[in-house]
Coordinates of C-alpha atoms in Angstrom, one line a residue:
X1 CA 18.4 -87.2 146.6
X2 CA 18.1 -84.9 143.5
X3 CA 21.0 -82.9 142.4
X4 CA 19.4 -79.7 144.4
X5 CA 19.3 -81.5 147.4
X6 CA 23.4 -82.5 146.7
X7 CA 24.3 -78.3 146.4
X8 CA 24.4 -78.2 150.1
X9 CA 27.4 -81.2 150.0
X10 CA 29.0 -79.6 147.2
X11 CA 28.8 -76.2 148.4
X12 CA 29.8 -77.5 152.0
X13 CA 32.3 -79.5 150.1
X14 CA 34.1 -76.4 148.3
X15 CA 34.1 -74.2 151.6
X16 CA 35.5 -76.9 153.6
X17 CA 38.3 -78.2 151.1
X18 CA 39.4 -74.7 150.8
X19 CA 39.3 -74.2 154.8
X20 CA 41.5 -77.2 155.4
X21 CA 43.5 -75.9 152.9
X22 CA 44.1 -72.2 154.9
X23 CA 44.5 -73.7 158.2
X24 CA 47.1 -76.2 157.1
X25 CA 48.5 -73.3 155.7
X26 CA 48.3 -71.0 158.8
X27 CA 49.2 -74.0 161.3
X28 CA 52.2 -74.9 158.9
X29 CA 53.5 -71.3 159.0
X30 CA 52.6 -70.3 162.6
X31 CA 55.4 -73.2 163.8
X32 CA 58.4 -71.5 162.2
X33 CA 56.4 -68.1 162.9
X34 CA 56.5 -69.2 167.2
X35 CA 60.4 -70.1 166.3
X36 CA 61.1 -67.0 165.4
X37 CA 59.1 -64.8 167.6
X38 CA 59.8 -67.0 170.9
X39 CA 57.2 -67.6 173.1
X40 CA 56.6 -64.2 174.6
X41 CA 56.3 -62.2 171.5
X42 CA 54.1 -64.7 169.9
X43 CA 51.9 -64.6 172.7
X44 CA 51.7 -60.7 171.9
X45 CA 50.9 -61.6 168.3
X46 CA 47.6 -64.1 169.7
X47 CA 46.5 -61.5 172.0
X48 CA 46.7 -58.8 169.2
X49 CA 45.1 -61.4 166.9
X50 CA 42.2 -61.8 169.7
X51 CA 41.1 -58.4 169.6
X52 CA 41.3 -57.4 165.9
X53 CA 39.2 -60.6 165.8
X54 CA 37.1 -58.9 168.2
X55 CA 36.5 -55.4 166.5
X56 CA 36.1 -57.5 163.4
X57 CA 33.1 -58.9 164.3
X58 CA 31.8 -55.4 165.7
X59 CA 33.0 -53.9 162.2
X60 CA 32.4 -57.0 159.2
X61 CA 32.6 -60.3 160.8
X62 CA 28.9 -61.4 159.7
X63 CA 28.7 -59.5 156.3
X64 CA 29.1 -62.5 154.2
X65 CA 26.5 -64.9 156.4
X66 CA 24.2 -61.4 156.4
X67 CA 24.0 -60.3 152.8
X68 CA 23.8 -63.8 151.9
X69 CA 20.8 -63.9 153.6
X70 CA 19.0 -60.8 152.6
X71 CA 20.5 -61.6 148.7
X72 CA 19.3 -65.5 148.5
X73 CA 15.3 -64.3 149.8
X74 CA 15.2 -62.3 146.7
X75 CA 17.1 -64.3 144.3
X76 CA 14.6 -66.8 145.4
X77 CA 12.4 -64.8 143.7
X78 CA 14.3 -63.9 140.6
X79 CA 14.6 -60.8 142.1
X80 CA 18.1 -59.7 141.1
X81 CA 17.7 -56.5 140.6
X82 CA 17.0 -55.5 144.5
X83 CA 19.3 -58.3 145.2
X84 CA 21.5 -55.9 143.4
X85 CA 20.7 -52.9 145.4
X86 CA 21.1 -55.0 148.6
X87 CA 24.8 -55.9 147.2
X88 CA 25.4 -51.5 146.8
X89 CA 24.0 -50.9 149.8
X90 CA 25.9 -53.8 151.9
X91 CA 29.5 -52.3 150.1
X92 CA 28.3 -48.6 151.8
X93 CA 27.2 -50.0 155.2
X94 CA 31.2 -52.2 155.1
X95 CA 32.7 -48.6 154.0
X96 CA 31.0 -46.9 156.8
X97 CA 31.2 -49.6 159.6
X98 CA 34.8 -50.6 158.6
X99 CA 36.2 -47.3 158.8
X100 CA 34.9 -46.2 162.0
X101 CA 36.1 -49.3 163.7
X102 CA 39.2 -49.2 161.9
X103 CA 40.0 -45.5 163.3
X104 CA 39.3 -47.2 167.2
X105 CA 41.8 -49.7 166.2
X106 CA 44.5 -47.3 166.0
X107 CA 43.5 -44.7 169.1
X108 CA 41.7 -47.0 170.8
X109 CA 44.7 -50.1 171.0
X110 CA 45.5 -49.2 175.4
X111 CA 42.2 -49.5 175.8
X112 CA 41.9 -53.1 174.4
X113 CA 45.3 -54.1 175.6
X114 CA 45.9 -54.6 179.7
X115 CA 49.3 -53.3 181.0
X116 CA 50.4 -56.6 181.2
X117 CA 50.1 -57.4 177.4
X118 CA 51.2 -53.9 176.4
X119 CA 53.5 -54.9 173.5
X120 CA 50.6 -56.5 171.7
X121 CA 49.4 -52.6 171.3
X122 CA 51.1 -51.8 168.0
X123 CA 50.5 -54.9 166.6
X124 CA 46.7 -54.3 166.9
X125 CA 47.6 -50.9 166.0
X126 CA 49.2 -52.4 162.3
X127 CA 45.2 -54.2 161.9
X128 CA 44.1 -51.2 161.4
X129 CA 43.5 -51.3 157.8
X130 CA 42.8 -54.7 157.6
X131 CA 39.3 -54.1 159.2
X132 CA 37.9 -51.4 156.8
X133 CA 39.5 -54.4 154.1
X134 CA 37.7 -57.5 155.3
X135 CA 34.1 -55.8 155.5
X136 CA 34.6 -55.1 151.9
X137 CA 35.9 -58.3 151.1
X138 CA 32.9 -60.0 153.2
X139 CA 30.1 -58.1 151.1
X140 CA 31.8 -59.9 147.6
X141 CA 32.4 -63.0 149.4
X142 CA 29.0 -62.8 150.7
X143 CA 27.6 -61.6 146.9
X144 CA 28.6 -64.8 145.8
X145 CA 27.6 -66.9 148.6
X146 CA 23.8 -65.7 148.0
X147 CA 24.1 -67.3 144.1
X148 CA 25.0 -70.3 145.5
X149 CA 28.7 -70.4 144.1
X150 CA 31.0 -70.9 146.8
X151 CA 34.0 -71.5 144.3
X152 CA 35.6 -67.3 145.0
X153 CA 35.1 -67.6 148.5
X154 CA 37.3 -70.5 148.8
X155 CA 39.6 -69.4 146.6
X156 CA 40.3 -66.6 148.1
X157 CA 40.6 -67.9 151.2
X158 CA 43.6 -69.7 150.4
X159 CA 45.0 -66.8 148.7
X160 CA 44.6 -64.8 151.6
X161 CA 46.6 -67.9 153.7
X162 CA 49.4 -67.8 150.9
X163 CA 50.0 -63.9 150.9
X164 CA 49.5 -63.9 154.9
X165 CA 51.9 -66.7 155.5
X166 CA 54.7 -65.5 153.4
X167 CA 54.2 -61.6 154.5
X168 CA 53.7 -62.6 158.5
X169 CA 56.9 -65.0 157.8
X170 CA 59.1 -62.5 155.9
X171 CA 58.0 -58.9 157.9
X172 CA 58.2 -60.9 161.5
X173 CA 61.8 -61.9 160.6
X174 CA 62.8 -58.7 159.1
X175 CA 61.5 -56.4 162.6
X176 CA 63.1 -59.1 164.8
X177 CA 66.5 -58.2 163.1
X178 CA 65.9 -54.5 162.7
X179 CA 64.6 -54.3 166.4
X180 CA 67.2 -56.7 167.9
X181 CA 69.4 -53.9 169.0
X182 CA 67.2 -51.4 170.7
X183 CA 66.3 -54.1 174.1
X184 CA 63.9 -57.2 174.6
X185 CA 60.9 -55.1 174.5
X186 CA 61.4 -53.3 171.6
X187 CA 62.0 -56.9 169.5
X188 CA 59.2 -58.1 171.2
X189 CA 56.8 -55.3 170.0
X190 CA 57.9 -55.1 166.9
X191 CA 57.8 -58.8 166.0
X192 CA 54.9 -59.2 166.8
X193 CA 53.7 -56.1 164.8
X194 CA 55.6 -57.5 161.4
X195 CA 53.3 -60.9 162.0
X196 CA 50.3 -59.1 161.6
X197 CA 51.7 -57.2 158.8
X198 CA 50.6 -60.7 157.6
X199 CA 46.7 -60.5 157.7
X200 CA 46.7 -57.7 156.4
X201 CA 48.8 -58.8 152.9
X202 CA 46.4 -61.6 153.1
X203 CA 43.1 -59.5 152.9
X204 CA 43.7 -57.5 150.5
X205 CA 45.3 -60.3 148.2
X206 CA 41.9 -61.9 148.4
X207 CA 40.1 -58.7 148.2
X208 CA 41.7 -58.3 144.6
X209 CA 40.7 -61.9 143.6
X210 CA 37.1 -61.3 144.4
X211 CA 37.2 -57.9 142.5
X212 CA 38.8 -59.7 139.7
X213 CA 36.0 -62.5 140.1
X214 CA 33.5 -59.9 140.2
X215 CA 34.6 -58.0 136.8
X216 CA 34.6 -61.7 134.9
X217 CA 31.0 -61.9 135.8
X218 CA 29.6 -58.4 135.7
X219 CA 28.5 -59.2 131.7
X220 CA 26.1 -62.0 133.2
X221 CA 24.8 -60.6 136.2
X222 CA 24.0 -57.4 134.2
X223 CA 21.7 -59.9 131.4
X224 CA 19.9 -61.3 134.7
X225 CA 19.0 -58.0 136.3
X226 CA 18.1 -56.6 132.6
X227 CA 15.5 -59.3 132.2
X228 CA 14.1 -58.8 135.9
X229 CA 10.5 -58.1 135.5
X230 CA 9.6 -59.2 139.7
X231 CA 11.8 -56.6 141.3
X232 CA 10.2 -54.4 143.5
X233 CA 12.7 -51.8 142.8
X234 CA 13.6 -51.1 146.1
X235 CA 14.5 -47.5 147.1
X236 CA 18.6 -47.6 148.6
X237 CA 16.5 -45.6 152.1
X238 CA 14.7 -48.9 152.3
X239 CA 17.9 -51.4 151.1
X240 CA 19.8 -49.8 153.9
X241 CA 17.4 -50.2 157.1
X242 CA 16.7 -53.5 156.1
X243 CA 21.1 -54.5 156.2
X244 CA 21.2 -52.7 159.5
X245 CA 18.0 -54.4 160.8
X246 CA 19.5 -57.9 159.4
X247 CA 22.7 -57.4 159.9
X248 CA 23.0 -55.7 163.2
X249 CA 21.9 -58.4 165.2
X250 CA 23.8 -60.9 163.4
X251 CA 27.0 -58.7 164.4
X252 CA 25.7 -58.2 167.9
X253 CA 25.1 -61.9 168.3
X254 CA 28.4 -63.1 166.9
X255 CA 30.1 -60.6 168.8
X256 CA 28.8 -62.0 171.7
X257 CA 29.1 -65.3 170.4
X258 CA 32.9 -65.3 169.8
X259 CA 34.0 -62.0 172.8
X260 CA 33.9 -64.8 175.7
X261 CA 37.6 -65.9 174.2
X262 CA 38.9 -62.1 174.5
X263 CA 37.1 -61.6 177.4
X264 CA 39.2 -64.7 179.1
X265 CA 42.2 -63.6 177.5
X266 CA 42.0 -60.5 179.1
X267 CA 40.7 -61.7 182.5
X268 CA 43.3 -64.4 182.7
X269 CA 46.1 -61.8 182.2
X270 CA 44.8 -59.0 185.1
X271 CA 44.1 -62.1 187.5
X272 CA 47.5 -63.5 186.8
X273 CA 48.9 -60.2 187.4
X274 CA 47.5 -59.6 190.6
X275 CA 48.6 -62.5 191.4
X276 CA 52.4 -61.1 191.3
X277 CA 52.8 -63.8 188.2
X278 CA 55.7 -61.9 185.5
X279 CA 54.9 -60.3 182.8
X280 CA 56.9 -62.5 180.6
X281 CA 55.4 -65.4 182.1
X282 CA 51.9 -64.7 181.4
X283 CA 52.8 -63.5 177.8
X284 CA 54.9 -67.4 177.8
X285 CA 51.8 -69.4 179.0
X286 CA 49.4 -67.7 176.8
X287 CA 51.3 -68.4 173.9
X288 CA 50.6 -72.2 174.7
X289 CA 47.0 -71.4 174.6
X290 CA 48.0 -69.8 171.3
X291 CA 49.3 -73.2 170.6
X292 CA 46.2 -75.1 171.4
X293 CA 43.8 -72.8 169.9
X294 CA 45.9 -72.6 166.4
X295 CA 45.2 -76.7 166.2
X296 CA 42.0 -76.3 167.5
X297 CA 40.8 -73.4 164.9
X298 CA 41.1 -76.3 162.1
X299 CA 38.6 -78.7 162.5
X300 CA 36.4 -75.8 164.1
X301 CA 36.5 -73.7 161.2
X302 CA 35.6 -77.1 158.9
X303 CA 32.6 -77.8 160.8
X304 CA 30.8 -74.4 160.6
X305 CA 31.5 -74.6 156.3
X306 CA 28.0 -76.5 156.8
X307 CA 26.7 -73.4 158.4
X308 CA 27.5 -71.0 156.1
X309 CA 26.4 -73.2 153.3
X310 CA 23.2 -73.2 155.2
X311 CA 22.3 -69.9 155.5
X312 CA 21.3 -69.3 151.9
X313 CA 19.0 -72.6 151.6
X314 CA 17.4 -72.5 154.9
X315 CA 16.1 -69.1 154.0
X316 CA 15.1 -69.3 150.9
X317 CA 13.2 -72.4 151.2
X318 CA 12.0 -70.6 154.5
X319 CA 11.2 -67.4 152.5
X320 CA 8.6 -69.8 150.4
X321 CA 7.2 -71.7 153.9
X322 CA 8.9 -74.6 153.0
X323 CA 9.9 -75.7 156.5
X324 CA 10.4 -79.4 155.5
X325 CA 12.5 -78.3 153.0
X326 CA 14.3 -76.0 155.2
X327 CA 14.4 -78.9 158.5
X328 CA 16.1 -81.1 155.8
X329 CA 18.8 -78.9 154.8
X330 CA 19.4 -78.6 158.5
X331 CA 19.7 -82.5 158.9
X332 CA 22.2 -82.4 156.4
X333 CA 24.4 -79.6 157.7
X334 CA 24.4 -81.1 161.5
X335 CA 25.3 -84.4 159.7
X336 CA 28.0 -83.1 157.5
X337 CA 29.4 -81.5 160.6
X338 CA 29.0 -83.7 162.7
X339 CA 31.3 -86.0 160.4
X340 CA 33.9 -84.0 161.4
X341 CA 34.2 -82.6 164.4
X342 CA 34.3 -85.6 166.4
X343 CA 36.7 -87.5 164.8
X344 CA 38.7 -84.7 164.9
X345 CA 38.1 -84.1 168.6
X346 CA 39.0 -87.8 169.5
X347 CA 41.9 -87.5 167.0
X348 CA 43.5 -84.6 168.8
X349 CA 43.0 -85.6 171.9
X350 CA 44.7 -88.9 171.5
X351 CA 47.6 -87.6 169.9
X352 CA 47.7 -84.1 171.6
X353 CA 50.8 -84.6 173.0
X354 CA 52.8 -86.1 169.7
X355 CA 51.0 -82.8 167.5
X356 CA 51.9 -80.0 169.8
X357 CA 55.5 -81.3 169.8
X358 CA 55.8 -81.3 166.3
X359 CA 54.1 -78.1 165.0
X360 CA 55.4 -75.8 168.1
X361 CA 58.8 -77.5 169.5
X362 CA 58.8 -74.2 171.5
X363 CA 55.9 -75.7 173.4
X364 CA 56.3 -76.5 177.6
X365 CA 53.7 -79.3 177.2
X366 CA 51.1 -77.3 178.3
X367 CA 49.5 -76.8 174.9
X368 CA 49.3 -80.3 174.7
X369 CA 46.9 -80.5 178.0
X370 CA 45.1 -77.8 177.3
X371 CA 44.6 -79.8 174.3
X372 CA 43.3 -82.9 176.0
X373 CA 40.9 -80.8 178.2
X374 CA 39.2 -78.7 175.5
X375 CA 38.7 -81.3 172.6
X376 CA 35.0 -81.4 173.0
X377 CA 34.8 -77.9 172.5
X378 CA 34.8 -78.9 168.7
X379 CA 31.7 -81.3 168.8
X380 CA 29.5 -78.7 170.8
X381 CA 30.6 -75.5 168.7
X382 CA 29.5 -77.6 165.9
X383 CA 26.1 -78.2 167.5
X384 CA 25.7 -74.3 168.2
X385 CA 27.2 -73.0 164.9
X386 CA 24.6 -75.2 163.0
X387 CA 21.5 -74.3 165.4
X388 CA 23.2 -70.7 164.7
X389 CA 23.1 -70.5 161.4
X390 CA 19.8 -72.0 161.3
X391 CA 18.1 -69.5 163.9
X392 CA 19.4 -66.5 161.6
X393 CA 18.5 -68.0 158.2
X394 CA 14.6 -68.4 159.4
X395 CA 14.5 -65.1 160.7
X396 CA 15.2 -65.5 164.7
X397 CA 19.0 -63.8 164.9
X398 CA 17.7 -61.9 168.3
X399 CA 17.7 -65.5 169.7
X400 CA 21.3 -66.9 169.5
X401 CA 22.6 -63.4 170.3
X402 CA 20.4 -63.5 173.7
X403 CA 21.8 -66.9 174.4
X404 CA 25.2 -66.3 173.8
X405 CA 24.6 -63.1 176.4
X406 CA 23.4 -65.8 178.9
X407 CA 26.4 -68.1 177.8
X408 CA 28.7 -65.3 178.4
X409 CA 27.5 -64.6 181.9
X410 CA 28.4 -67.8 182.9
X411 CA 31.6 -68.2 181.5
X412 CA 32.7 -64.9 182.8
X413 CA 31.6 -65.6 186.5
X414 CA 32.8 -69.4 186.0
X415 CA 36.2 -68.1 185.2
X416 CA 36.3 -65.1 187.9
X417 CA 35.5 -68.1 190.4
X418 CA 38.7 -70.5 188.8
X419 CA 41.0 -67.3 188.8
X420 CA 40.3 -66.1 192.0
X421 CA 40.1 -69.3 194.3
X422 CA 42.4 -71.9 191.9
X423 CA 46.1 -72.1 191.4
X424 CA 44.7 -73.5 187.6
X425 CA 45.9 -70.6 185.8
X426 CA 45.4 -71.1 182.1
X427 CA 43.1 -74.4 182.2
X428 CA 41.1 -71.9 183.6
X429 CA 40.4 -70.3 180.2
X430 CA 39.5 -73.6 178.6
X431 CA 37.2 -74.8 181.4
X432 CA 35.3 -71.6 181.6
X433 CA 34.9 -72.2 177.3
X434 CA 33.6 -75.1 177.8
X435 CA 31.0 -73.9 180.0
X436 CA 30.2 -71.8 177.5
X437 CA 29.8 -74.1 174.9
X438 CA 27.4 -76.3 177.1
X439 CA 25.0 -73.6 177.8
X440 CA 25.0 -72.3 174.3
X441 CA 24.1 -75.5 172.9
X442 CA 21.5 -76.3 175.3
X443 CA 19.6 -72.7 174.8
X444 CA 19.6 -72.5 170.7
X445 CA 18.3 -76.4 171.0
X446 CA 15.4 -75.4 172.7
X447 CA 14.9 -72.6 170.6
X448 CA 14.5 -74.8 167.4
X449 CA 12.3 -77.2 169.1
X450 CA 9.8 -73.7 169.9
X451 CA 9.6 -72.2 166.7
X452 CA 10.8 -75.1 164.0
X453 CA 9.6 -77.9 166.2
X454 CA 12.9 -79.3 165.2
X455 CA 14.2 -82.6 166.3
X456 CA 18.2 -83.4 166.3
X457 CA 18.7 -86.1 164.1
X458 CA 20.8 -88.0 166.5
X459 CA 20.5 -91.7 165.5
X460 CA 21.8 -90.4 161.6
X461 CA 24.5 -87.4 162.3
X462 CA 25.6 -88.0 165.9
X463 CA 26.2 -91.6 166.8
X464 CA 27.9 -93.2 163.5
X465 CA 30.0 -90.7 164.2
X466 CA 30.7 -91.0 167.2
X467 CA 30.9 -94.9 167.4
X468 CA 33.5 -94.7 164.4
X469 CA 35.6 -92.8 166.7
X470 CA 35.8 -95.2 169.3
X471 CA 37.7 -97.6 167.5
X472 CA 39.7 -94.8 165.4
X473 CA 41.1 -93.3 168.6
X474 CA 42.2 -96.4 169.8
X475 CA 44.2 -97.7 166.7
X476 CA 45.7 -94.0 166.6
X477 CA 46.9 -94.6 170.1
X478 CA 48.2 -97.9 169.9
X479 CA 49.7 -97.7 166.5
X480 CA 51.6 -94.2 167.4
X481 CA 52.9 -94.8 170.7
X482 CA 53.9 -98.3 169.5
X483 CA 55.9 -96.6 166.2
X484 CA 57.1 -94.1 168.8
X485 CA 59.0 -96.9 170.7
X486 CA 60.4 -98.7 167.5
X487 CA 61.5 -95.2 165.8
X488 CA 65.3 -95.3 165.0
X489 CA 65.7 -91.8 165.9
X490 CA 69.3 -92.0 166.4
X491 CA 69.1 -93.3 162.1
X492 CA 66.4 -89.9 161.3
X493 CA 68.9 -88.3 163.2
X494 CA 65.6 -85.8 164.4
X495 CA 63.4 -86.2 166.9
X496 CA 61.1 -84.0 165.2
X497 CA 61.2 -85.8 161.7
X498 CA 60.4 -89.4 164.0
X499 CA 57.3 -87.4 165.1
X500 CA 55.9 -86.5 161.9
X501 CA 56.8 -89.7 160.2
X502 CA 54.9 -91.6 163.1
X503 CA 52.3 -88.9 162.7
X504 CA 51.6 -89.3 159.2
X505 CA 51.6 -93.5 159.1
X506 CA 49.0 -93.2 162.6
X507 CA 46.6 -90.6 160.6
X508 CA 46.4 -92.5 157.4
X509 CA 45.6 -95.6 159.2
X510 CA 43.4 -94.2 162.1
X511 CA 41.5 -92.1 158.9
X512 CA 40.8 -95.3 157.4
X513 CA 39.4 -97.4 160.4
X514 CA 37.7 -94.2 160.9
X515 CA 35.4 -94.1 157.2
X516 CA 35.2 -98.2 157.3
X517 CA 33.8 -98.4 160.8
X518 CA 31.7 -95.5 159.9
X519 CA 30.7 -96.7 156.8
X520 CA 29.5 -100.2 158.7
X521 CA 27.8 -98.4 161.5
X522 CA 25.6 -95.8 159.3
X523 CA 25.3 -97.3 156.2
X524 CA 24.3 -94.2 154.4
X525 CA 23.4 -94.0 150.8
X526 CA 24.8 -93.7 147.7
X527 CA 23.4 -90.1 147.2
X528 CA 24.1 -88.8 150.7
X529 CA 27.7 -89.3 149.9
X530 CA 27.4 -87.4 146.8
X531 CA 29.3 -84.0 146.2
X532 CA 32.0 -84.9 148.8
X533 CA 35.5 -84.8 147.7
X534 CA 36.8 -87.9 146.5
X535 CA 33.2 -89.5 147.0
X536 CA 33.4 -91.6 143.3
X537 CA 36.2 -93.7 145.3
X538 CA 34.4 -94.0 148.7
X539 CA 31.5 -95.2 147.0
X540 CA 33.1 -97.7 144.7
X541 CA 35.0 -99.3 147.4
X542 CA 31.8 -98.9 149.8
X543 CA 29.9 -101.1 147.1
X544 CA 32.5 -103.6 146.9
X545 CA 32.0 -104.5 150.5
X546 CA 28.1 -103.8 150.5
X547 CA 28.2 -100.7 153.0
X548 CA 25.8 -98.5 151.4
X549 CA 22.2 -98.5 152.3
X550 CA 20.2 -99.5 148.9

């Protein structure tokens, strides 16, 4: 593998590093955050958290994976100065798009928010600004993406988890107080509000950094469109119907993509209602599916770095009819996903019950089995992000947003059916997801068989994988519930401190059997492991026992 081939790992690599990084951050901080806020008003804070996600995507979600795109096909080229005009024209469409989503945000909030989740309304309200933020902050982040330099993006992304952690922290605790006074409601609405006071502190902390970012290397991108002699000099007319032509579909399909989760929110919350179920009580339970989706976020948002690292290769080497090229880069993504997202899936399911506890002591145990139930929502969203990511990059982003349409339909119906004629209240949300996951993995598969005549690399990215696991999840369970029962608690004097300690020993050792068995099982080369963090000592101690493919 030359070093080109390794800037997909080390791209991959920097993305997902600085992912874990946030979401440790954001899990870490949401468990004192759900202290505070109690389970009702936290539940507010998800459900407001749901729909700003929601008018996100309408408004900027997609910028970053979009001008990416439209960037790296000229830069492919050496053309930077209409790479350049792409990057103007990308800032205006943000400006434009952000602000008129934005203004829905804040006279649009009943309309998003059922009755029965009503205090959620002015903490969607406080987004406001954040969207017409993030779509600027996804054109830079995007900008740099397209140059293959993925070191600002995931910087600021754990900027924006610092500033939104400490903000959410400080603001939620500060309206709880000032609000305690005026009746349950009133705290409820207003804590919730200061949380999301949070995201916003956190996106435009990052959106300084890349501006910053920007300025140190305006001198150097100026000197490479100054010696441009290829550009076509595209008119800004021309610039801006080619963003909306790429970029609208790539919104509309991630919309679509991503809505089913509000959609259920907002289903589950009406049904329950009718249902004569409290107020308080729905707000309560959907705070644990706040809890499970918090965990489950992590190793979700690791496994679609690959995807986003993606984008930029598949299409430039499908811009010059490379497909080989552009099939490899795929094999790779799918392979560096892959490697994580079912570990992680057989990791949290085994231990579901032991990492709920810990992080969210607020927690009923319901978390925890919703846990249990949904972990192989991780392995097939990272089977549909990468097929995704690689239907856009070649040109084909009508098709993922048609399947996720179809995908949609089902879930909807499937979860109408569960709500209606089932006493399985919330579990109904995570079956009806994975139903959704299924059918959306299925579709974009047989899309890339049609027009790539793509095969999944299943022998090299699935099974090691998943035949590592085996034995991981079964050390993690015997090893934790066996510390569990040995555990001087009355000595730790903390139930939750035996937890974590038992926790921590269980991961180390589980992570371990986890690389060694996988390591045995795949024997992959010395150059596939390449770019990874930390690979120098994997592959010395690899070598030692002869577990790398010569």
């Amino acid at each position: 593998m030359s070093k080109k081939d390794n800037t997909l790992v080390k791209n991959a690599s920097f993305l997902m590093v600085a992912a874990l990084i946030s979401k440790i951050i954001g899990m870490i901080y949401k468990s004192p955050l759900s202290a505070m806020l109690g389970n009702e008003s936290f539940g507010c804070f998800q459900f407001a958290q749901n729909a700003y996600f929601i008018l996100l995507m309408i408004a900027s979600f997609s910028i970053p994976q979009a001008v990416s795109k439209i960037m790296a096909e000229r830069i492919a080229f050496k053309r930077y100065r209409d790479a350049q005009r792409v990057f103007k024209g990308a800032l205006l469409y943000a400006a434009l798009a952000g602000g008129a989503v934005a203004l829905f945000c804040v006279f649009g909030a009943s309309i998003m928010v059922p009755d029965n989740m009503s205090n959620a309304r002015l903490a969607l309200q406080m987004l406001a600004p954040t969207i017409f933020i993030s779509g600027l902050l996804g054109v830079f982040r995007g900008y740099f993406q397209a140059y293959r330099n993925m070191m600002p993006t995931s910087l600021s992304q754990i900027i924006e988890q610092i500033a939104n952690a400490c903000v959410a922290l400080a603001m939620a605790g500060y309206m709880m107080r000032l609000f305690s006074n005026q009746g349950e409601d009133a705290a409820i609405r207003w804590g919730a509000a200061g949380a999301t006071m949070g995201t916003g502190a956190g996106v435009s902390a990052a959106f300084l950094f890349m501006l910053f970012v920007y300025a140190v290397n305006r001198k150097t991108i100026r000197r490479k469109i100054e010696r441009d002699r290829v550009s076509q000099n595209e008119s800004y007319g021309r610039v801006m119907k080619i963003i909306v032509m790429i970029v609208m579909p790539i919104i509309f399909s991630a919309f679509i993509y991503n809505v089913n989760g509000y959609i259920n929110s907002y289903m589950y919350s009406e049904f329950m209602g009718m249902k004569g179920l409290e107020k308080n009580t729905i707000q309560a339970l959907y705070a644990e599916y706040g809890y499970y989706m918090t965990l489950i976020n992590i190793p979700l948002t690791l496994a679609s770095t690959a995807p986003t690292s993606m984008i930029p290769e598949v299409s430039a080497h499908y811009a010059r009819n490379d497909i080989k090229e552009a099939t490899e880069k795929t094999n790779k993504a799918a392979w560096i996903s892959m490697l994580i997202s079912i570990p992680a899936a057989v990791g949290l399911g085994v231990l579901a019950k032991p990492i709920t506890a810990l992080l969210f002591p607020a927690t009923s145990g319901v978390a925890a089995h919703l846990m249990i139930l949904g972990v192989v929502t991780i392995v097939l969203n990272g089977m549909s992000n990468i097929s995704n990511g690689v239907l856009q990059g070649i040109g084909k982003p009508n098709i993922p947003m048609v399947n996720a349409a179809v995908s949609l339909a089902v879930d909807v119906v499937l979860l109408g059916v569960l709500l209606a004629f089932t006493d399985l209240g919330i579990y109904c949300v995570v079956i009806a997801m994975i139903a959704y996951a299924i059918v959306m993995c299925v579709l974009n598969d047989r899309a890339m068989k049609k027009y790539m005549d793509y095969k999944n690399p299943w022998k090299e990215a699935y099974l090691p994988p998943f035949l590592a696991s085996i034995p991981m999840g079964i050390v993690a369970w015997l090893l934790y519930f066996g510390l569990d029962k040995v555990m001087p608690e009355k000595v730790l004097g903390s139930i939750s401190v035996s937890i974590g300690i038992c926790l921590v020993i269980t991961i180390a050792i589980a992570a371990a059997v986890y690389f060694i068995v996988y390591l045995f099982v795949a024997k992959p080369s010395r150059e596939s492991l390449m770019g990874f963090p930390g690979s120098g000592i994997i592959i010395r101690l690899a070598s030692r026992f002869h577990l790398l493919r010569d």
